[in-house]
Coordinates of C-alpha atoms and ligand atoms in Angstrom, one line a residue:
M1 CA 23.3 2.5 22.1
A2 CA 26.7 1.0 22.5
E3 CA 29.6 3.2 21.5
Q4 CA 31.3 1.7 18.5
Q5 CA 34.7 2.2 16.9
Q6 CA 33.8 4.5 13.9
K7 CA 35.2 3.5 10.5
A8 CA 37.0 6.1 8.4
P9 CA 34.7 8.1 6.1
G10 CA 34.6 6.8 2.5
T11 CA 34.8 3.1 3.3
R12 CA 31.5 2.4 5.0
G13 CA 28.2 1.0 3.9
A14 CA 26.8 4.5 4.5
D15 CA 29.3 5.8 1.9
A16 CA 28.2 3.1 -0.6
L17 CA 24.6 4.0 0.1
M18 CA 25.1 7.7 -0.7
A19 CA 27.2 6.9 -3.7
A20 CA 24.4 4.7 -5.0
L21 CA 21.8 7.5 -4.4
E22 CA 24.1 10.0 -6.2
Q23 CA 24.2 7.5 -9.2
A24 CA 20.4 7.4 -9.0
G25 CA 20.4 11.2 -9.5
T26 CA 19.4 12.1 -6.0
R27 CA 20.5 15.6 -5.0
T28 CA 18.1 16.3 -2.2
I29 CA 17.2 14.2 0.8
F30 CA 14.5 15.2 3.3
A31 CA 15.8 13.9 6.6
L32 CA 15.4 13.9 10.4
S33 CA 18.5 12.7 12.3
G34 CA 18.8 9.9 14.8
N35 CA 21.4 7.6 16.3
H36 CA 21.1 4.9 13.7
I37 CA 21.7 7.1 10.7
M38 CA 24.4 9.5 11.7
S39 CA 26.9 7.7 9.5
V40 CA 24.6 8.5 6.5
F41 CA 24.7 12.2 7.5
D42 CA 28.4 12.0 7.7
A43 CA 28.7 10.3 4.3
A44 CA 26.5 13.0 2.7
L45 CA 29.3 15.5 3.3
D46 CA 31.4 13.8 0.7
R47 CA 28.6 13.7 -1.9
E48 CA 26.7 16.3 -4.0
I49 CA 23.6 15.6 -1.9
E50 CA 21.9 18.2 0.2
L51 CA 20.1 17.1 3.4
I52 CA 17.1 19.2 4.3
H53 CA 16.6 18.6 8.0
V54 CA 12.9 18.7 9.0
R55 CA 11.0 18.8 12.3
H56 CA 8.8 15.7 12.0
E57 CA 9.4 12.5 10.0
A58 CA 6.0 12.5 8.3
A59 CA 7.0 16.0 6.9
A60 CA 10.1 14.5 5.4
V61 CA 8.0 12.0 3.5
H62 CA 5.5 14.6 2.4
M63 CA 8.3 16.9 1.1
A64 CA 9.9 14.0 -0.8
D65 CA 6.4 13.3 -2.2
A66 CA 5.8 16.8 -3.6
W67 CA 9.4 16.9 -4.8
A68 CA 8.9 13.6 -6.7
R69 CA 5.6 14.6 -8.2
L70 CA 7.1 17.9 -9.6
S71 CA 10.5 16.6 -10.6
G72 CA 9.4 13.3 -12.0
E73 CA 12.3 11.7 -10.1
V74 CA 12.3 9.4 -7.0
G75 CA 11.8 11.4 -3.8
V76 CA 14.0 10.3 -0.9
A77 CA 13.3 10.6 2.9
L78 CA 15.7 9.5 5.5
V79 CA 14.6 9.0 9.1
T80 CA 15.7 7.1 12.2
A81 CA 14.6 3.8 13.7
G82 CA 11.6 2.9 15.9
Q83 CA 9.1 5.7 16.2
G84 CA 11.0 7.9 13.7
H85 CA 10.2 5.2 11.1
A86 CA 6.7 4.8 12.4
N87 CA 6.1 8.6 12.2
A88 CA 7.3 8.6 8.6
A89 CA 5.3 5.5 7.7
A90 CA 2.0 7.3 8.3
A91 CA 2.8 9.7 5.5
L92 CA 3.4 6.9 3.1
C93 CA -0.5 6.6 2.8
T94 CA -0.5 9.9 0.9
A95 CA 2.3 8.9 -1.4
Q96 CA 0.7 5.5 -2.0
G97 CA -2.7 7.2 -2.9
G98 CA -0.9 9.8 -5.0
E99 CA 1.1 7.1 -6.8
T100 CA 4.4 8.9 -6.0
P101 CA 7.7 7.1 -6.6
L102 CA 9.4 7.6 -3.3
L103 CA 12.1 5.9 -1.2
L104 CA 11.8 5.9 2.6
L105 CA 15.2 5.0 4.2
S106 CA 14.9 4.3 7.9
G107 CA 17.7 3.6 10.4
H108 CA 17.3 0.3 12.1
A109 CA 18.8 -1.6 15.1
P110 CA 22.0 -3.4 14.2
L111 CA 21.7 -6.9 12.8
S112 CA 24.1 -8.1 15.5
E113 CA 21.7 -7.1 18.2
L114 CA 18.4 -8.3 16.7
G115 CA 16.2 -10.2 19.1
L116 CA 18.3 -9.0 22.0
G117 CA 16.1 -6.0 22.9
S118 CA 18.2 -3.5 20.9
F119 CA 17.5 0.2 21.2
Q120 CA 14.5 1.1 19.0
E121 CA 14.3 -2.4 17.7
Q122 CA 11.0 -2.8 15.8
R123 CA 9.7 -4.9 12.9
Q124 CA 10.0 -1.9 10.6
A125 CA 9.7 -3.6 7.3
E126 CA 6.5 -5.2 8.3
L127 CA 5.2 -1.9 9.7
A128 CA 5.7 -0.2 6.3
A129 CA 4.6 -3.2 4.1
P130 CA 0.9 -2.3 3.7
V131 CA 1.6 1.3 2.6
T132 CA 4.5 0.5 0.2
K133 CA 5.1 -1.5 -3.0
A134 CA 8.0 -3.2 -1.3
S135 CA 9.6 -3.1 2.1
W136 CA 12.7 -4.8 3.3
T137 CA 15.7 -4.7 5.6
A138 CA 19.1 -4.4 3.9
P139 CA 20.9 -7.6 4.6
S140 CA 24.5 -6.4 4.4
A141 CA 26.7 -3.4 3.6
A142 CA 27.6 -5.0 0.3
S143 CA 24.0 -5.2 -0.8
L144 CA 23.2 -1.5 -0.2
P145 CA 23.9 -0.2 -3.7
E146 CA 21.8 -2.9 -5.3
D147 CA 19.1 -2.3 -2.6
I148 CA 18.9 1.3 -3.7
A149 CA 18.8 0.5 -7.4
R150 CA 16.1 -2.1 -6.9
A151 CA 14.0 0.2 -4.8
C152 CA 14.2 3.0 -7.4
R153 CA 13.2 0.5 -10.1
I154 CA 10.2 -0.8 -8.1
A155 CA 9.1 2.7 -7.1
R156 CA 8.9 3.8 -10.7
S157 CA 7.6 0.6 -12.4
G158 CA 4.0 -0.4 -12.9
R159 CA 1.8 1.8 -10.7
P160 CA 4.4 4.2 -9.1
G161 CA 4.5 4.3 -5.4
P162 CA 6.6 4.3 -2.2
V163 CA 9.3 1.7 -1.3
H164 CA 10.9 1.3 2.1
I165 CA 14.3 0.0 3.1
S166 CA 15.4 -0.3 6.7
L167 CA 19.1 0.2 7.2
P168 CA 20.6 -1.7 10.1
S169 CA 23.3 0.6 11.7
D170 CA 26.0 -2.1 11.5
T171 CA 25.5 -2.5 7.7
L172 CA 25.9 1.3 7.4
E173 CA 29.0 1.4 9.6
S174 CA 30.9 -1.7 8.4
D175 CA 33.5 -1.9 5.7
C176 CA 32.3 -1.7 2.1
D177 CA 33.8 -1.3 -1.3
L178 CA 32.5 1.8 -3.1
A179 CA 33.3 0.4 -6.5
S180 CA 30.0 -1.5 -6.9
A181 CA 28.0 1.6 -6.1
L182 CA 30.0 3.8 -8.5
A183 CA 29.6 1.1 -11.2
L184 CA 25.8 1.2 -11.2
D185 CA 24.6 2.8 -14.5
A186 CA 21.4 4.8 -14.9
A187 CA 19.6 1.8 -16.4
R188 CA 19.7 0.0 -13.1
F189 CA 17.5 2.6 -11.5
A190 CA 15.1 3.0 -14.4
P191 CA 11.5 1.7 -14.5
E192 CA 10.7 -1.5 -16.3
P193 CA 7.9 -0.6 -18.6
I194 CA 4.9 -2.9 -19.0
P195 CA 3.8 -2.0 -22.5
L196 CA 0.3 -2.3 -23.8
P197 CA 0.2 -5.1 -26.4
K198 CA -0.4 -3.7 -29.9
A199 CA -3.5 -5.8 -30.4
A200 CA -5.0 -4.4 -27.2
A201 CA -4.1 -0.9 -28.2
E202 CA -5.8 -1.4 -31.6
Q203 CA -8.9 -3.0 -30.0
A204 CA -9.1 0.0 -27.5
T205 CA -8.8 2.7 -30.2
T206 CA -11.3 1.0 -32.4
A207 CA -13.8 0.7 -29.5
L208 CA -13.2 4.4 -28.6
A209 CA -13.8 5.4 -32.2
D210 CA -17.0 3.4 -32.4
A211 CA -18.4 4.7 -29.1
S212 CA -20.6 7.8 -29.1
R213 CA -19.5 9.3 -25.8
P214 CA -16.2 7.7 -24.8
L215 CA -14.1 8.8 -21.9
V216 CA -10.5 8.0 -20.9
I217 CA -9.8 8.3 -17.2
A218 CA -6.2 8.6 -16.0
P219 CA -4.8 8.0 -12.5
P220 CA -3.0 10.3 -10.1
A221 CA 0.4 9.3 -11.5
L222 CA -0.6 11.1 -14.7
A223 CA -1.9 14.2 -13.0
T224 CA 1.7 15.3 -12.5
P225 CA 3.4 17.8 -14.9
T226 CA 5.0 15.1 -17.0
G227 CA 1.9 13.0 -16.9
Q228 CA -0.2 15.9 -18.1
T229 CA 2.1 16.3 -21.1
L230 CA 1.4 12.6 -22.0
L231 CA -2.3 13.1 -21.5
A232 CA -2.3 16.1 -23.8
Q233 CA -0.6 14.0 -26.5
L234 CA -3.2 11.2 -26.0
R235 CA -6.1 13.7 -26.2
A236 CA -4.7 15.0 -29.5
A237 CA -4.0 11.5 -30.9
L238 CA -7.4 10.0 -30.0
G239 CA -9.7 13.0 -30.2
V240 CA -11.6 11.8 -27.1
P241 CA -11.9 13.4 -23.7
V242 CA -9.1 12.3 -21.3
V243 CA -9.6 13.2 -17.6
A244 CA -7.1 12.6 -14.8
M245 CA -8.7 12.0 -11.4
E246 CA -6.7 12.5 -8.2
S247 CA -9.1 13.8 -5.6
P248 CA -10.5 12.0 -2.6
R249 CA -13.8 13.6 -3.5
G250 CA -13.8 11.5 -6.7
I251 CA -16.5 12.5 -9.2
N252 CA -17.4 15.3 -6.8
D253 CA -14.0 16.9 -7.1
P254 CA -14.9 20.5 -7.5
A255 CA -11.8 21.0 -9.7
L256 CA -13.6 18.9 -12.2
G257 CA -16.7 21.2 -12.2
A258 CA -19.8 19.3 -13.4
F259 CA -17.8 16.4 -14.9
A260 CA -20.0 14.0 -12.9
E261 CA -22.9 14.9 -15.3
T262 CA -20.9 13.9 -18.4
L263 CA -19.5 10.7 -16.7
A264 CA -23.1 9.6 -16.3
E265 CA -23.7 10.0 -20.0
A266 CA -20.6 8.1 -21.2
D267 CA -21.1 4.9 -23.2
L268 CA -17.5 3.7 -23.0
I269 CA -15.0 4.3 -20.3
L270 CA -11.3 3.3 -20.6
L271 CA -9.5 3.1 -17.3
L272 CA -5.9 4.1 -18.1
G273 CA -4.4 2.6 -15.0
K274 CA -7.0 4.4 -12.9
P275 CA -8.2 2.0 -10.2
L276 CA -11.9 1.3 -10.2
D277 CA -12.7 2.4 -6.6
F278 CA -14.8 4.7 -4.4
T279 CA -13.6 7.7 -6.5
L280 CA -15.7 6.3 -9.4
R281 CA -18.4 5.0 -7.1
F282 CA -17.2 1.5 -8.0
G283 CA -18.6 2.0 -11.5
K284 CA -22.2 1.7 -10.3
A285 CA -25.3 3.5 -11.5
P286 CA -26.3 6.3 -11.2
A287 CA -22.7 7.6 -11.3
V288 CA -22.2 5.6 -14.5
A289 CA -25.0 4.5 -16.9
P290 CA -25.8 0.8 -16.5
Q291 CA -25.3 0.2 -20.3
C292 CA -21.8 1.9 -20.3
R293 CA -19.0 -0.5 -21.4
W294 CA -15.6 -0.5 -19.8
I295 CA -12.0 -1.2 -20.9
V296 CA -9.7 -1.8 -18.0
I297 CA -5.9 -1.2 -18.4
D298 CA -3.9 -1.7 -15.2
P299 CA -0.4 -2.9 -14.4
E300 CA -1.6 -4.9 -11.3
P301 CA -3.4 -8.3 -11.8
A302 CA -5.2 -7.9 -8.5
L303 CA -6.7 -4.5 -9.5
R304 CA -7.7 -5.9 -13.0
Q305 CA -9.5 -8.8 -11.2
R306 CA -11.2 -6.4 -8.8
A307 CA -12.5 -4.3 -11.7
E308 CA -13.6 -7.5 -13.5
R309 CA -15.6 -8.5 -10.4
L310 CA -17.2 -5.1 -10.1
L311 CA -18.0 -4.7 -13.8
G312 CA -19.1 -8.3 -14.8
Q313 CA -20.6 -8.3 -18.3
R314 CA -20.1 -4.5 -18.7
R315 CA -16.4 -5.1 -19.2
L316 CA -15.3 -5.1 -22.9
F317 CA -11.8 -6.3 -22.2
T318 CA -8.9 -6.0 -19.8
A319 CA -5.2 -5.5 -20.5
G320 CA -2.0 -5.4 -18.4
A321 CA 0.1 -2.3 -18.9
D322 CA 1.4 0.7 -16.9
A323 CA -0.4 4.0 -17.4
R324 CA 2.6 5.8 -19.0
S325 CA 3.3 3.0 -21.4
A326 CA -0.3 2.6 -22.2
A327 CA -0.7 6.3 -22.9
S328 CA 2.2 6.2 -25.3
G329 CA 1.0 3.0 -26.9
L330 CA -2.5 4.4 -27.5
S331 CA -1.1 7.7 -28.8
A332 CA 1.0 5.7 -31.4
I333 CA -2.1 4.1 -33.1
S334 CA -3.5 6.0 -36.1
V335 CA -7.2 6.5 -35.5
G336 CA -8.1 8.4 -38.6
D337 CA -10.8 11.0 -37.9
T338 CA -10.0 12.7 -34.6
A339 CA -12.8 15.2 -35.2
R340 CA -15.5 12.6 -34.9
H341 CA -16.0 13.2 -31.2
A342 CA -15.4 17.0 -31.3
A343 CA -18.9 17.9 -30.0
W344 CA -18.8 15.4 -27.1
R345 CA -15.2 16.5 -26.2
E346 CA -16.4 20.1 -26.0
Q347 CA -19.4 19.0 -23.9
V348 CA -17.1 17.3 -21.4
E349 CA -14.6 20.2 -21.4
A350 CA -17.5 22.7 -20.8
A351 CA -18.7 20.6 -17.9
I352 CA -15.2 20.5 -16.3
A353 CA -14.8 24.2 -16.8
Y354 CA -18.3 25.0 -15.4
R355 CA -18.5 27.0 -12.2
P356 CA -21.8 28.5 -10.9
A357 CA -22.2 32.2 -11.9
A358 CA -23.5 32.8 -8.4
W359 CA -19.9 32.5 -7.2
D360 CA -18.8 35.5 -9.2
A361 CA -21.6 37.4 -7.4
I362 CA -20.4 36.7 -3.9
A363 CA -19.4 40.1 -2.6
P364 CA -16.7 40.7 0.1
A365 CA -18.3 41.5 3.4
T366 CA -16.9 44.7 4.8
D367 CA -16.9 43.8 8.5
A368 CA -17.2 40.0 8.7
P369 CA -15.1 37.0 7.8
M370 CA -15.1 36.5 4.0
H371 CA -16.4 33.7 1.9
P372 CA -13.6 31.4 0.6
V373 CA -14.4 32.4 -2.9
V374 CA -13.6 36.0 -2.1
L375 CA -10.3 35.0 -0.6
C376 CA -9.4 32.8 -3.6
R377 CA -10.3 35.6 -6.1
A378 CA -7.5 37.7 -4.6
L379 CA -5.0 34.8 -5.0
Q380 CA -5.4 34.0 -8.7
P381 CA -3.5 37.1 -9.9
L382 CA -0.6 36.0 -7.8
L383 CA -0.5 32.6 -9.4
D384 CA -0.9 34.3 -12.8
R385 CA 2.2 36.4 -12.4
R386 CA 4.5 33.5 -13.3
P387 CA 3.8 30.8 -15.9
D388 CA 5.3 28.1 -13.6
S389 CA 3.4 28.9 -10.4
I390 CA 2.6 25.9 -8.2
L391 CA -0.7 25.6 -6.3
V392 CA -0.6 23.4 -3.2
S393 CA -3.7 22.4 -1.2
D394 CA -5.0 19.7 1.0
G395 CA -8.3 18.6 2.4
G396 CA -11.0 20.2 4.4
E397 CA -13.8 22.5 3.1
F398 CA -11.5 25.4 2.5
G399 CA -9.1 23.2 0.4
Q400 CA -12.1 22.3 -1.8
W401 CA -12.9 25.9 -2.5
A402 CA -9.2 26.5 -3.4
Q403 CA -9.2 23.6 -5.8
A404 CA -12.5 24.6 -7.3
T405 CA -11.5 28.2 -8.0
L406 CA -7.7 28.4 -8.5
R407 CA -5.7 27.5 -11.5
A408 CA -1.9 27.1 -11.8
S409 CA 0.3 25.3 -14.3
S410 CA 1.3 22.7 -11.6
R411 CA -0.8 21.5 -8.6
V412 CA 0.0 19.3 -5.7
I413 CA -3.0 18.1 -3.6
N414 CA -3.3 15.6 -0.8
G415 CA -4.8 13.1 -3.3
V416 CA -7.0 10.0 -3.0
A417 CA -5.6 9.1 0.4
G418 CA -7.6 12.0 1.6
A419 CA -5.3 12.9 4.5
I420 CA -5.1 16.4 5.8
G421 CA -1.8 17.8 6.9
P422 CA 0.7 17.5 4.0
S423 CA 0.3 21.0 2.5
L424 CA 3.0 22.8 4.4
P425 CA 5.6 20.1 3.8
F426 CA 4.4 19.8 0.2
A427 CA 5.0 23.5 -0.3
I428 CA 8.6 23.1 1.0
G429 CA 9.2 20.1 -1.2
A430 CA 7.8 21.9 -4.2
K431 CA 10.0 24.9 -3.6
A432 CA 13.0 22.6 -3.3
A433 CA 12.1 21.0 -6.6
R434 CA 11.4 24.2 -8.4
P435 CA 13.3 27.1 -6.8
E436 CA 12.2 29.6 -9.4
S437 CA 8.5 29.0 -9.0
T438 CA 6.1 30.9 -6.8
V439 CA 4.6 28.3 -4.4
L440 CA 1.2 29.1 -2.9
A441 CA -0.2 26.7 -0.4
L442 CA -3.9 26.9 0.8
L443 CA -4.9 25.0 3.9
G444 CA -7.4 25.1 6.7
D445 CA -6.7 26.2 10.3
G446 CA -7.1 22.7 11.6
T447 CA -4.7 21.4 9.0
F448 CA -2.1 24.1 9.9
G449 CA -1.5 22.4 13.3
F450 CA -0.2 19.2 11.8
H451 CA 3.1 20.5 10.5
M452 CA 3.4 24.2 11.6
A453 CA 6.9 23.6 12.9
E454 CA 8.1 23.1 9.3
F455 CA 8.1 26.9 8.9
D456 CA 11.4 26.6 10.8
T457 CA 12.6 24.1 8.2
A458 CA 11.7 26.5 5.4
V459 CA 13.4 29.4 7.1
R460 CA 16.6 27.5 7.8
S461 CA 16.7 26.0 4.3
G462 CA 15.9 29.3 2.5
L463 CA 12.7 27.9 0.8
P464 CA 10.2 30.7 0.7
F465 CA 6.5 30.0 -0.1
V466 CA 3.2 31.7 0.8
A467 CA 0.8 29.7 3.0
V468 CA -2.7 31.0 3.1
V469 CA -4.7 29.7 6.1
G470 CA -8.5 29.8 5.7
N471 CA -9.3 30.3 9.3
D472 CA -12.9 29.4 10.2
S473 CA -12.0 28.4 13.8
R474 CA -13.2 24.9 13.2
W475 CA -12.6 21.5 11.6
N476 CA -15.3 22.5 9.2
A477 CA -15.4 19.4 7.0
E478 CA -16.3 17.3 10.1
H479 CA -18.6 20.0 11.5
Q480 CA -20.5 19.9 8.2
I481 CA -20.9 16.2 8.5
Q482 CA -22.4 16.7 11.9
L483 CA -24.8 19.3 10.6
R484 CA -25.9 17.1 7.7
H485 CA -26.2 13.8 9.6
Y486 CA -27.0 14.7 13.2
G487 CA -28.4 18.2 13.0
A488 CA -27.3 21.6 14.4
A489 CA -28.3 20.7 18.0
R490 CA -25.8 17.8 18.0
T491 CA -22.6 19.3 16.8
Q492 CA -19.6 18.8 19.1
G493 CA -15.8 18.7 19.3
C494 CA -15.1 20.2 15.9
T495 CA -14.6 23.9 17.0
L496 CA -11.2 25.4 17.4
A497 CA -10.2 28.5 19.4
P498 CA -11.6 31.6 17.8
A499 CA -9.3 33.5 15.3
T500 CA -6.1 31.9 16.5
R501 CA -3.0 33.9 15.3
Y502 CA -1.3 31.2 13.2
D503 CA 0.6 34.1 11.5
L504 CA 2.3 34.8 14.9
V505 CA 3.3 31.2 15.2
A506 CA 5.0 31.4 11.8
A507 CA 6.6 34.7 12.7
A508 CA 8.0 33.3 15.9
L509 CA 9.7 30.6 13.8
G510 CA 11.4 33.3 11.7
A511 CA 8.8 33.4 8.9
H512 CA 6.7 36.4 7.8
G513 CA 3.2 36.6 9.3
E514 CA 0.1 38.5 8.1
F515 CA -3.4 38.6 9.5
A516 CA -6.4 39.6 7.4
R517 CA -9.8 40.0 9.0
T518 CA -11.5 41.4 6.0
A519 CA -11.2 41.4 2.2
A520 CA -10.1 45.0 2.2
E521 CA -7.0 44.0 4.2
L522 CA -6.1 41.1 2.0
P523 CA -4.4 42.5 -1.1
A524 CA -1.8 44.5 0.8
A525 CA -1.2 41.5 3.2
L526 CA -0.5 39.2 0.3
E527 CA 1.8 41.7 -1.4
R528 CA 3.8 42.1 1.8
A529 CA 4.0 38.3 2.2
L530 CA 5.4 37.8 -1.3
A531 CA 7.7 40.8 -1.1
S532 CA 9.2 39.5 2.2
G533 CA 11.1 36.9 0.3
K534 CA 10.6 34.6 3.3
P535 CA 8.4 31.7 4.0
A536 CA 5.1 33.4 4.9
C537 CA 1.8 32.7 6.6
V538 CA -1.2 34.8 5.6
N539 CA -3.9 34.0 8.2
V540 CA -7.3 35.0 6.8
L541 CA -10.7 34.8 8.7
I542 CA -13.2 33.0 6.5
D543 CA -16.9 32.3 7.0
G544 CA -16.8 28.5 7.0
A545 CA -18.9 27.9 3.9
A546 CA -19.5 24.2 3.2
A547 CA -17.4 22.8 0.3
P548 CA -19.0 23.0 -3.1
V549 CA -20.4 20.2 -5.1
V550 CA -20.7 21.5 -8.6
R551 CA -23.8 20.6 -10.7
R552 CA -25.5 22.6 -13.4
Ligands
TPP601 C1 -4.9 12.7 8.7 C2 -6.3 13.0 8.8 N1 -7.0 13.2 9.9 C3 -8.3 13.6 9.9 C4 -9.0 13.7 8.8 C5 -10.4 14.0 8.8 N2 -10.6 15.4 8.4 C6 -10.9 15.7 7.1 S1 -11.1 17.3 6.8 C7 -11.0 17.7 8.5 C8 -11.1 19.1 9.0 C9 -10.1 20.0 8.5 O1 -10.2 21.2 9.1 P1 -9.5 22.5 8.5 O2 -8.1 22.2 8.1 O3 -9.6 23.6 9.4 O4 -10.3 22.7 7.2 P2 -11.8 23.2 7.1 O5 -12.6 21.9 6.8 O6 -12.2 23.8 8.4 O7 -11.8 24.1 5.9 C10 -10.7 16.5 9.2 C11 -10.5 16.5 10.6 C12 -8.3 13.4 7.6 N3 -8.9 13.5 6.4 N4 -7.0 13.1 7.6
MG602 MG1 -11.1 25.1 9.5

């Protein structure tokens, strides 16, 4: 890259960018350095914004994702141009599926060199477009404050999600007046609500009251702590079951117990901004009764039309609104007798709470790898020690056992995108958002490999958490597919080296490592991990049980 005359700090586009982010309320940015964005690193020194420097760009996005889900604010990741941007873009799939308001800021070749074969020149905005709500290249230094305000607004409006801005290095390094950034007031960054029309809210509450077995299904955006508060209000106001769905296993999400059985009995389903997709088996029988009627509320015309196509005559009506506004709008309608559906509500709640009694009977083996249920049983007391504990988990068979059996006041999972890998960065983002909380992350041994270097980030940044690796020496989820579809004689490629010492990897990076071969070793290992006050990896040998599908 050509050496350029550097402008004095405080007067560059990079300074205006950081000032605008500070106005947006940003205090933490998850970043990985690179030539094109060093002016932004420099500008951060003059602002109340901490940079957490990570080891892979995708991890920065996952950290910003967890941070946003838990704080309710826009998460920000900052990466360099070219492949730095492409590495980050992959992780946007998870933020998109999770409906997380997130801003990816990527360095970019200078505008003055575009088309000339500039260093790391790529069509970055196009690359990120399919996995974002909006994606553009900042046109000038002067536009940067408004670019940030617009991006925050878009990320939080309608269905929340990620937004990308590419930052040409010459826009960051050229002269800029800070005044326009400092003049931005909070309203410029705020979401633009799409309220549910009153007539639609009344029509919906009347239909819910008239139904025998109504269900309200909420999207991932409302599975967050602030979303759950809204859903609790809605449940109380309507007196009907309200269920948030955020798992790639859809109606088979083991955290929802035997919910699938009650879904099949529903006679009215209101989609509260929840996309009608594979997670709901596209609304088809036998997952949903053929005579069930549907109300579709969604902020996106294309998703409303898709639902209309799938549902045909089964659709009662469709309305445009974002999930948060719709939840508030429905809660504000007086429905009279909220006890009318008490028995049905209890039936749904009992189905969701149901777990097979046989799980309680699974005993710890004395000299063999333990069943995942035995491992998780030892973890619940740790989560229960604090009212604000955070449970993090991603995919794989072990993750499903974790989600089936563990409860915490806040939970961050990989979500409908169904990607494995984010749990270690999620744990770091969670701890950054909630420094007082205990953060417990559960992940498979295959998954550990994606972002294990982030233990270094956690150590350097002083963000302790406990990662529990369910080590079955295989990519078990895919191994189980081979067993089911092709038979035991045709399994291949899904084994990992036996009993790899991931705890030693973490320890080598300055974290605390523990290795537990049997259930007897587990409690003391967990206590030492927590007491270390460091990021910790507890590597536990498990037996590789297939993920549960809960039915009564
Ligand atoms: C990014 C990504 N790559 C691959 C997959 C496919 N996949 C889903 S689960 C899984 C195996 C996970 O193995 P591990 O973390 O050890 O968990 P286990 O199933 O063994 O408990 C794989 C490869 C995916 N979902 N996401
Ligand atoms: Mg595994």
